[in-house]
Amino acid sequence: MRRTILIFLTFHFSLLTSLAQQWTMQQCMQYAVEHNHKVKQSELELDNYKATKTGAIGNFLPSVDAGIGAQYNFGRAIDPETNLYTDVSTFYNGYSLEASLPVFDGFSRLHALKAAKASELMGHHALRQRQDQTALDVLRAYADVAYYEGLVTMADEKVKETEQLLRQTQVLEEVGRKSAADVAQVESQKAEADYELLRQQNLYASALLELKKTMAFPLNDSLSIDYIPNVDHRLATSIVEEPFNRELNPELQAAQYQMQASKHEWRQARASLLPTLSLNAGLNTTYNKTLHSENAASFSNQLKNNMGEFVGATLSIPLFNRLQSITNIRKAKNKYKIAQETYAQKQLELEKLSREAWQDRLAYQMQTIQMEKKVEADSLSYQLTRRQFEEGLSTAIDLHTTSTLLLKSKATLLQCQLMAMVKEQLVRYYKGETIWTE
């Protein structure tokens, strides 16, 4: 029964893998960038920055207000025509149109516009940073899937080898060249191989589920990766190469524009200490009627005759507002200094991470070369030990030991290849390249 279940699971796993679409690393990252929820949130935040910039531009335009009022008076009231008290019911209707234009505000609007422009640029780089971060998350998840998929393949090959070895050992037992203890040891190795295959399949399924979640891929749909190990043995260039590009890295650029926006917000806060001058102009007219009176002037005549225009200027000088301006300036200045420190810290951190990525890439490339030699040596050792086992010159324990070493070497080689690929993409990211496009 156990063998039947194992065969069914292996067949089911192979069928799903063959039927699913083969996705390359670039395709997975591109899909995630287009569908990831955090990327969409960053796009909406960028739209908010654009809206703020539009509002800052609109502050340079005059404001225009129109008003309409109606009033019904009954009982004792003031007659708007004679300005005397009367007891008759009257109807009053007023219309107004007013325009106001700020002439000088201590350059507050100008600094607000510059801050909005810097915030918009920061939003662009923050979106790019989120896209790159999503691609890097997918890259790591993709590497995990490729690793466990490779282990599943190795475990499946191990199961087939132990099945063949068990049949050979049973035949050799029948002819008297192997003992029952040898058969039992090989059966134990077969059970261990079956267990390892099931375990690796479960780990592969978990890694694949994590990849789908990172990509925002439908969890119920089939997904299969198309990973081909990189056999390029060319090592990374000298450490003299600059691994970090300050001008193209979106994370550092976002911090820089955040610093610029904070600087202009500080200057905008200081502008509140200066006087403001604004111009305003408008016109108004009214319509009055005493109810139940037949001598009232017509509506059009009253609107024309009561029409009035005005032009004025307003100068506002701040004297004392309970220290609110001083408090706002102090907060804005501290925010600007915090942004400066954040930028300096981010630059140092990114330079350190970029050099680590470069060193790790070189290390994993060298480890890959060494592990290829080790896999070749362990494979030869396993073949020789198996031949000796078939000839009765070694035990099943010796064969199991060499087989385990070979499997471990293959797994380590695959891990080194994948990590070299991941570090290569990280080096590209710190150089400012777009890693999620072909």
Short mmCIF file of C-alpha atoms in Angstrom, two decimals:
data_model
loop_
_atom_site.label_atom_id
_atom_site.label_comp_id
_atom_site.label_asym_id
_atom_site.label_seq_id
_atom_site.Cartn_x
_atom_site.Cartn_y
_atom_site.Cartn_z
CA MET A 1 0.00 0.00 0.00
CA ARG A 2 2.81 2.43 0.88
CA ARG A 3 4.52 1.80 -2.43
CA THR A 4 1.27 2.33 -4.31
CA ILE A 5 0.68 5.66 -2.59
CA LEU A 6 4.27 6.75 -3.33
CA ILE A 7 3.93 5.84 -7.00
CA PHE A 8 0.64 7.75 -7.21
CA LEU A 9 2.08 10.86 -5.58
CA THR A 10 5.15 10.78 -7.79
CA PHE A 11 3.01 10.38 -10.91
CA HIS A 12 0.67 13.16 -9.77
CA PHE A 13 3.61 15.48 -9.09
CA SER A 14 5.16 14.74 -12.49
CA LEU A 15 1.83 15.26 -14.24
CA LEU A 16 1.23 18.64 -12.64
CA THR A 17 4.75 19.74 -13.51
CA SER A 18 4.38 18.72 -17.14
CA LEU A 19 0.95 20.29 -17.61
CA ALA A 20 1.76 23.62 -15.95
CA GLN A 21 3.12 26.50 -17.97
CA GLN A 22 6.89 26.84 -17.78
CA TRP A 23 7.77 30.22 -16.25
CA THR A 24 11.23 31.74 -16.46
CA MET A 25 12.67 33.90 -13.70
CA GLN A 26 12.10 37.10 -15.70
CA GLN A 27 8.49 36.15 -16.43
CA CYS A 28 7.77 35.55 -12.75
CA MET A 29 9.27 38.89 -11.74
CA GLN A 30 7.45 40.74 -14.53
CA TYR A 31 4.13 39.18 -13.53
CA ALA A 32 4.68 40.11 -9.88
CA VAL A 33 5.53 43.73 -10.71
CA GLU A 34 2.29 44.03 -12.70
CA HIS A 35 0.01 42.33 -10.16
CA ASN A 36 1.56 42.79 -6.72
CA HIS A 37 -0.72 44.64 -4.30
CA LYS A 38 2.04 46.71 -2.71
CA VAL A 39 3.11 47.92 -6.15
CA LYS A 40 -0.46 49.03 -6.86
CA GLN A 41 -0.49 50.88 -3.52
CA SER A 42 2.70 52.70 -4.51
CA GLU A 43 1.08 53.68 -7.81
CA LEU A 44 -1.85 55.22 -5.94
CA GLU A 45 0.52 57.06 -3.60
CA LEU A 46 2.31 58.49 -6.64
CA ASP A 47 -1.04 59.70 -7.96
CA ASN A 48 -1.60 61.49 -4.64
CA TYR A 49 1.75 63.26 -5.04
CA LYS A 50 0.71 64.36 -8.53
CA ALA A 51 -2.58 65.67 -7.15
CA THR A 52 -0.69 67.64 -4.49
CA LYS A 53 1.49 69.17 -7.20
CA THR A 54 -1.61 70.17 -9.18
CA GLY A 55 -3.03 71.84 -6.08
CA ALA A 56 0.24 73.72 -5.51
CA ILE A 57 0.09 75.06 -9.07
CA GLY A 58 -3.53 76.10 -8.55
CA ASN A 59 -2.55 78.24 -5.57
CA PHE A 60 -0.99 80.74 -8.00
CA LEU A 61 -4.36 81.32 -9.68
CA PRO A 62 -6.99 83.76 -8.39
CA SER A 63 -9.93 82.43 -6.44
CA VAL A 64 -13.43 83.37 -7.62
CA ASP A 65 -16.55 83.09 -5.47
CA ALA A 66 -20.17 83.74 -6.35
CA GLY A 67 -23.04 84.09 -3.88
CA ILE A 68 -26.80 84.29 -4.01
CA GLY A 69 -28.97 85.16 -1.01
CA ALA A 70 -32.68 85.49 -0.43
CA GLN A 71 -34.48 86.84 2.62
CA TYR A 72 -38.16 87.08 3.47
CA ASN A 73 -39.04 89.64 6.16
CA PHE A 74 -42.38 89.78 7.94
CA GLY A 75 -43.45 91.70 10.99
CA ARG A 76 -41.40 94.68 12.22
CA ALA A 77 -38.25 95.03 10.14
CA ILE A 78 -36.05 97.57 8.34
CA ASP A 79 -37.10 98.52 4.84
CA PRO A 80 -33.94 98.16 2.68
CA GLU A 81 -35.12 100.94 0.38
CA THR A 82 -35.77 103.63 3.05
CA ASN A 83 -33.74 102.17 5.92
CA LEU A 84 -36.75 102.79 8.21
CA TYR A 85 -38.75 100.40 10.34
CA THR A 86 -41.85 99.03 8.72
CA ASP A 87 -44.49 96.44 9.47
CA VAL A 88 -45.06 95.26 5.91
CA SER A 89 -43.65 91.99 4.54
CA THR A 90 -40.71 92.34 2.17
CA PHE A 91 -38.57 90.09 0.01
CA TYR A 92 -34.83 90.71 -0.42
CA ASN A 93 -32.58 89.00 -3.01
CA GLY A 94 -28.81 89.63 -3.30
CA TYR A 95 -26.13 88.55 -5.83
CA SER A 96 -22.35 88.85 -5.52
CA LEU A 97 -19.22 87.91 -7.46
CA GLU A 98 -15.75 88.29 -5.91
CA ALA A 99 -12.21 87.47 -7.05
CA SER A 100 -9.11 87.41 -4.85
CA LEU A 101 -5.46 87.11 -5.85
CA PRO A 102 -2.56 86.78 -3.36
CA VAL A 103 0.31 88.98 -4.51
CA PHE A 104 2.96 88.22 -1.88
CA ASP A 105 2.99 85.53 0.81
CA GLY A 106 6.68 85.27 1.71
CA PHE A 107 7.24 82.83 -1.20
CA SER A 108 5.18 80.23 0.66
CA ARG A 109 3.39 79.09 -2.49
CA LEU A 110 6.67 78.85 -4.39
CA HIS A 111 8.25 76.60 -1.77
CA ALA A 112 5.06 74.55 -1.58
CA LEU A 113 5.27 73.96 -5.34
CA LYS A 114 8.96 72.97 -5.15
CA ALA A 115 8.18 70.60 -2.27
CA ALA A 116 5.34 69.06 -4.29
CA LYS A 117 7.62 68.55 -7.31
CA ALA A 118 10.25 66.89 -5.12
CA SER A 119 7.57 64.68 -3.56
CA GLU A 120 6.37 63.62 -6.99
CA LEU A 121 9.91 62.63 -8.02
CA MET A 122 10.25 60.82 -4.71
CA GLY A 123 7.01 58.96 -5.51
CA HIS A 124 8.39 57.87 -8.90
CA HIS A 125 11.53 56.45 -7.31
CA ALA A 126 9.54 54.91 -4.44
CA LEU A 127 7.39 53.12 -7.02
CA ARG A 128 10.51 51.89 -8.81
CA GLN A 129 11.94 50.79 -5.46
CA ARG A 130 8.77 48.85 -4.65
CA GLN A 131 8.86 47.22 -8.08
CA ASP A 132 12.50 46.21 -7.62
CA GLN A 133 11.86 44.97 -4.08
CA THR A 134 8.95 42.87 -5.32
CA ALA A 135 11.16 41.46 -8.07
CA LEU A 136 13.87 40.60 -5.52
CA ASP A 137 11.31 38.87 -3.28
CA VAL A 138 10.14 36.83 -6.27
CA LEU A 139 13.75 36.07 -7.16
CA ARG A 140 14.40 34.58 -3.72
CA ALA A 141 11.15 32.61 -3.79
CA TYR A 142 11.96 31.43 -7.32
CA ALA A 143 15.38 30.24 -6.17
CA ASP A 144 13.77 28.28 -3.32
CA VAL A 145 11.38 26.59 -5.75
CA ALA A 146 14.22 25.74 -8.13
CA TYR A 147 16.26 24.36 -5.22
CA TYR A 148 13.53 22.10 -3.90
CA GLU A 149 12.54 21.06 -7.40
CA GLY A 150 16.12 19.96 -7.95
CA LEU A 151 16.09 18.06 -4.64
CA VAL A 152 12.86 16.34 -5.67
CA THR A 153 14.53 15.24 -8.91
CA MET A 154 17.55 13.98 -7.01
CA ALA A 155 15.36 12.16 -4.49
CA ASP A 156 13.35 10.56 -7.29
CA GLU A 157 16.55 9.37 -8.95
CA LYS A 158 17.67 8.03 -5.58
CA VAL A 159 14.42 6.06 -5.24
CA LYS A 160 14.90 4.51 -8.69
CA GLU A 161 18.51 3.62 -7.92
CA THR A 162 17.62 1.97 -4.63
CA GLU A 163 14.80 0.04 -6.32
CA GLN A 164 17.25 -1.27 -8.91
CA LEU A 165 19.84 -1.99 -6.24
CA LEU A 166 17.28 -3.84 -4.14
CA ARG A 167 16.34 -6.06 -7.06
CA GLN A 168 20.01 -6.80 -7.76
CA THR A 169 20.69 -7.55 -4.10
CA GLN A 170 17.72 -9.92 -3.94
CA VAL A 171 19.00 -11.75 -7.04
CA LEU A 172 22.48 -11.94 -5.53
CA GLU A 173 20.97 -13.33 -2.33
CA GLU A 174 19.25 -16.07 -4.30
CA VAL A 175 22.57 -17.15 -5.83
CA GLY A 176 24.29 -16.96 -2.47
CA ARG A 177 26.50 -13.92 -3.07
CA LYS A 178 24.61 -11.66 -0.62
CA SER A 179 23.13 -12.34 2.78
CA ALA A 180 19.73 -11.49 4.21
CA ALA A 181 21.38 -8.73 6.23
CA ASP A 182 22.53 -7.08 3.00
CA VAL A 183 19.00 -7.24 1.62
CA ALA A 184 17.61 -5.73 4.82
CA GLN A 185 20.11 -2.87 4.71
CA VAL A 186 19.22 -2.08 1.10
CA GLU A 187 15.51 -2.23 1.99
CA SER A 188 16.20 0.24 4.76
CA GLN A 189 17.92 2.52 2.26
CA LYS A 190 14.91 2.15 -0.05
CA ALA A 191 12.53 3.19 2.73
CA GLU A 192 14.77 6.13 3.58
CA ALA A 193 14.81 7.22 -0.08
CA ASP A 194 10.99 6.99 -0.23
CA TYR A 195 10.71 9.12 2.91
CA GLU A 196 13.15 11.71 1.58
CA LEU A 197 11.23 11.96 -1.69
CA LEU A 198 7.97 12.64 0.13
CA ARG A 199 9.64 15.21 2.37
CA GLN A 200 11.23 17.08 -0.53
CA GLN A 201 7.94 17.06 -2.45
CA ASN A 202 6.21 18.65 0.53
CA LEU A 203 8.95 21.30 0.83
CA TYR A 204 8.67 21.96 -2.90
CA ALA A 205 4.89 22.43 -2.61
CA SER A 206 5.38 24.91 0.26
CA ALA A 207 8.02 26.86 -1.69
CA LEU A 208 5.78 26.96 -4.76
CA LEU A 209 2.89 28.27 -2.67
CA GLU A 210 5.13 31.03 -1.30
CA LEU A 211 6.19 31.96 -4.85
CA LYS A 212 2.56 32.22 -5.96
CA LYS A 213 1.74 34.46 -3.00
CA THR A 214 4.69 36.75 -3.70
CA MET A 215 3.70 36.98 -7.36
CA ALA A 216 0.00 37.57 -6.52
CA PHE A 217 -0.59 34.50 -8.71
CA PRO A 218 -3.87 32.53 -8.33
CA LEU A 219 -3.11 29.86 -5.75
CA ASN A 220 -5.36 27.28 -7.42
CA ASP A 221 -3.68 27.62 -10.83
CA SER A 222 -0.74 25.49 -11.87
CA LEU A 223 2.70 27.06 -11.97
CA SER A 224 5.95 25.46 -13.03
CA ILE A 225 9.32 27.16 -13.35
CA ASP A 226 11.82 26.77 -16.15
CA TYR A 227 15.19 27.03 -14.44
CA ILE A 228 18.40 26.16 -16.29
CA PRO A 229 21.60 26.30 -14.20
CA ASN A 230 24.14 28.85 -15.36
CA VAL A 231 27.30 27.04 -16.43
CA ASP A 232 29.26 30.23 -17.15
CA HIS A 233 32.50 29.89 -15.18
CA ARG A 234 33.72 33.42 -15.77
CA LEU A 235 34.43 35.04 -12.42
CA ALA A 236 33.38 38.52 -11.39
CA THR A 237 35.73 41.35 -12.25
CA SER A 238 38.15 42.96 -9.85
CA ILE A 239 37.01 44.56 -6.62
CA VAL A 240 38.14 47.87 -8.11
CA GLU A 241 34.85 47.85 -10.03
CA GLU A 242 32.32 50.24 -8.48
CA PRO A 243 29.42 48.01 -7.41
CA PHE A 244 27.02 50.82 -6.46
CA ASN A 245 25.52 53.58 -8.61
CA ARG A 246 24.23 56.48 -6.53
CA GLU A 247 22.56 58.17 -9.48
CA LEU A 248 20.45 55.22 -10.59
CA ASN A 249 19.58 53.40 -7.38
CA PRO A 250 15.86 54.15 -6.76
CA GLU A 251 16.02 53.63 -3.01
CA LEU A 252 18.73 56.25 -2.54
CA GLN A 253 17.09 58.62 -5.02
CA ALA A 254 13.80 58.42 -3.10
CA ALA A 255 15.63 59.38 0.10
CA GLN A 256 17.32 62.28 -1.70
CA TYR A 257 14.04 63.74 -3.00
CA GLN A 258 12.48 63.27 0.42
CA MET A 259 15.30 65.42 1.80
CA GLN A 260 14.63 68.09 -0.84
CA ALA A 261 10.90 68.10 -0.10
CA SER A 262 11.60 68.52 3.63
CA LYS A 263 13.94 71.43 2.87
CA HIS A 264 11.26 73.33 0.94
CA GLU A 265 8.67 72.54 3.61
CA TRP A 266 11.02 74.13 6.16
CA ARG A 267 11.34 77.26 4.01
CA GLN A 268 7.58 77.32 3.56
CA ALA A 269 7.14 77.27 7.35
CA ARG A 270 9.56 80.22 7.71
CA ALA A 271 7.48 82.20 5.20
CA SER A 272 4.66 82.39 7.77
CA LEU A 273 6.68 85.07 9.61
CA LEU A 274 6.43 87.49 6.65
CA PRO A 275 3.44 89.71 5.81
CA THR A 276 1.02 88.78 3.06
CA LEU A 277 -0.57 91.04 0.46
CA SER A 278 -3.61 90.17 -1.61
CA LEU A 279 -5.86 91.98 -4.08
CA ASN A 280 -9.60 91.50 -4.39
CA ALA A 281 -12.32 92.83 -6.64
CA GLY A 282 -15.96 92.10 -7.17
CA LEU A 283 -19.47 93.30 -7.86
CA ASN A 284 -22.85 92.91 -6.19
CA THR A 285 -26.47 93.80 -6.78
CA THR A 286 -29.81 93.39 -5.02
CA TYR A 287 -33.52 93.07 -5.66
CA ASN A 288 -36.15 94.30 -3.17
CA LYS A 289 -39.90 94.06 -3.22
CA THR A 290 -42.63 94.94 -0.79
CA LEU A 291 -45.14 92.14 -0.97
CA HIS A 292 -48.62 92.93 -2.17
CA SER A 293 -47.27 96.19 -3.67
CA GLU A 294 -47.84 97.03 -7.33
CA ASN A 295 -45.31 99.88 -7.52
CA ALA A 296 -42.13 97.77 -7.19
CA ALA A 297 -39.51 98.20 -9.91
CA SER A 298 -38.93 95.30 -12.25
CA PHE A 299 -36.34 92.61 -11.45
CA SER A 300 -34.03 93.53 -14.36
CA ASN A 301 -34.14 97.26 -13.60
CA GLN A 302 -33.28 96.74 -9.94
CA LEU A 303 -30.36 94.41 -10.79
CA LYS A 304 -28.99 97.10 -13.14
CA ASN A 305 -29.66 100.11 -10.91
CA ASN A 306 -28.38 98.46 -7.68
CA MET A 307 -25.20 97.15 -9.27
CA GLY A 308 -22.01 98.03 -7.36
CA GLU A 309 -18.31 97.26 -7.91
CA PHE A 310 -15.34 97.27 -5.57
CA VAL A 311 -11.55 96.88 -5.71
CA GLY A 312 -9.40 96.47 -2.64
CA ALA A 313 -6.08 95.32 -1.20
CA THR A 314 -5.42 93.50 2.05
CA LEU A 315 -2.13 93.53 3.92
CA SER A 316 -1.80 91.03 6.76
CA ILE A 317 1.12 91.37 9.18
CA PRO A 318 1.64 88.45 11.62
CA LEU A 319 2.27 89.74 15.14
CA PHE A 320 1.54 86.96 17.59
CA ASN A 321 -0.15 83.58 17.11
CA ARG A 322 0.72 81.91 20.40
CA LEU A 323 4.15 80.72 19.12
CA GLN A 324 2.57 78.41 16.54
CA SER A 325 4.78 79.70 13.72
CA ILE A 326 7.96 79.21 15.76
CA THR A 327 6.84 75.69 16.69
CA ASN A 328 6.05 74.77 13.06
CA ILE A 329 9.40 76.14 11.87
CA ARG A 330 11.26 74.16 14.50
CA LYS A 331 9.45 70.94 13.58
CA ALA A 332 10.05 71.48 9.86
CA LYS A 333 13.74 72.13 10.46
CA ASN A 334 14.09 68.96 12.53
CA LYS A 335 12.25 67.01 9.82
CA TYR A 336 14.74 68.29 7.26
CA LYS A 337 17.70 67.28 9.43
CA ILE A 338 16.16 63.85 9.98
CA ALA A 339 15.83 63.47 6.20
CA GLN A 340 19.52 64.41 5.82
CA GLU A 341 20.57 61.79 8.35
CA THR A 342 18.30 59.22 6.72
CA TYR A 343 19.86 59.91 3.33
CA ALA A 344 23.41 59.59 4.68
CA GLN A 345 22.55 56.38 6.52
CA LYS A 346 20.79 54.94 3.47
CA GLN A 347 23.77 55.73 1.26
CA LEU A 348 26.21 54.03 3.65
CA GLU A 349 23.93 51.03 4.06
CA LEU A 350 23.38 50.55 0.32
CA GLU A 351 27.10 50.84 -0.43
CA LYS A 352 27.79 48.19 2.18
CA LEU A 353 25.08 45.86 0.87
CA SER A 354 26.23 46.33 -2.72
CA ARG A 355 29.80 45.35 -1.84
CA GLU A 356 28.53 42.37 0.13
CA ALA A 357 26.49 41.27 -2.89
CA TRP A 358 29.54 41.63 -5.13
CA GLN A 359 31.72 39.61 -2.75
CA ASP A 360 29.03 36.94 -2.33
CA ARG A 361 28.65 36.64 -6.09
CA LEU A 362 32.38 36.05 -6.47
CA ALA A 363 32.40 33.58 -3.56
CA TYR A 364 29.48 31.54 -4.91
CA GLN A 365 31.03 31.46 -8.37
CA MET A 366 34.23 30.04 -6.93
CA GLN A 367 32.28 27.61 -4.74
CA THR A 368 30.34 26.43 -7.79
CA ILE A 369 33.55 25.58 -9.59
CA GLN A 370 34.86 23.64 -6.60
CA MET A 371 31.57 21.84 -6.02
CA GLU A 372 31.45 20.73 -9.67
CA LYS A 373 34.81 19.05 -9.11
CA LYS A 374 33.56 17.50 -5.87
CA VAL A 375 30.39 16.18 -7.51
CA GLU A 376 32.50 14.60 -10.24
CA ALA A 377 34.78 12.97 -7.65
CA ASP A 378 31.89 11.79 -5.46
CA SER A 379 30.10 10.37 -8.50
CA LEU A 380 33.18 8.37 -9.46
CA SER A 381 33.54 7.18 -5.85
CA TYR A 382 29.91 6.06 -5.78
CA GLN A 383 30.20 4.17 -9.06
CA LEU A 384 33.33 2.36 -7.86
CA THR A 385 31.76 1.50 -4.48
CA ARG A 386 28.63 0.19 -6.16
CA ARG A 387 30.69 -2.02 -8.45
CA GLN A 388 32.60 -3.31 -5.43
CA PHE A 389 29.29 -3.95 -3.66
CA GLU A 390 28.03 -5.99 -6.61
CA GLU A 391 31.27 -7.98 -6.53
CA GLY A 392 31.06 -8.47 -2.78
CA LEU A 393 34.06 -6.28 -1.94
CA SER A 394 32.10 -3.62 0.03
CA THR A 395 29.06 -3.51 2.27
CA ALA A 396 25.67 -1.83 1.87
CA ILE A 397 26.74 0.66 4.53
CA ASP A 398 29.73 1.75 2.43
CA LEU A 399 27.46 2.14 -0.58
CA HIS A 400 24.95 4.17 1.44
CA THR A 401 27.71 6.44 2.72
CA THR A 402 29.09 7.24 -0.73
CA SER A 403 25.56 7.68 -2.10
CA THR A 404 24.70 10.14 0.67
CA LEU A 405 27.87 12.12 0.03
CA LEU A 406 27.09 12.32 -3.68
CA LEU A 407 23.53 13.48 -3.04
CA LYS A 408 24.74 16.10 -0.57
CA SER A 409 27.35 17.37 -3.05
CA LYS A 410 24.74 17.68 -5.80
CA ALA A 411 22.42 19.60 -3.47
CA THR A 412 25.25 21.94 -2.41
CA LEU A 413 26.20 22.51 -6.05
CA LEU A 414 22.63 23.41 -6.92
CA GLN A 415 22.49 25.77 -3.96
CA CYS A 416 25.72 27.51 -5.01
CA GLN A 417 24.44 27.90 -8.58
CA LEU A 418 21.18 29.42 -7.37
CA MET A 419 22.82 31.75 -4.88
CA ALA A 420 25.27 32.91 -7.55
CA MET A 421 22.27 33.74 -9.73
CA VAL A 422 20.55 35.63 -6.90
CA LYS A 423 23.69 37.61 -6.05
CA GLU A 424 24.19 38.42 -9.72
CA GLN A 425 20.74 40.02 -9.83
CA LEU A 426 21.45 41.87 -6.59
CA VAL A 427 24.63 43.32 -8.09
CA ARG A 428 22.60 44.50 -11.08
CA TYR A 429 20.04 46.07 -8.75
CA TYR A 430 22.64 48.05 -6.80
CA LYS A 431 24.09 49.27 -10.08
CA GLY A 432 20.69 50.74 -10.90
CA GLU A 433 19.69 48.26 -13.60
CA THR A 434 16.13 47.05 -14.03
CA ILE A 435 16.22 43.38 -13.08
CA TRP A 436 12.60 42.46 -13.81
CA THR A 437 12.67 43.15 -17.56
CA GLU A 438 14.40 41.28 -20.32
#
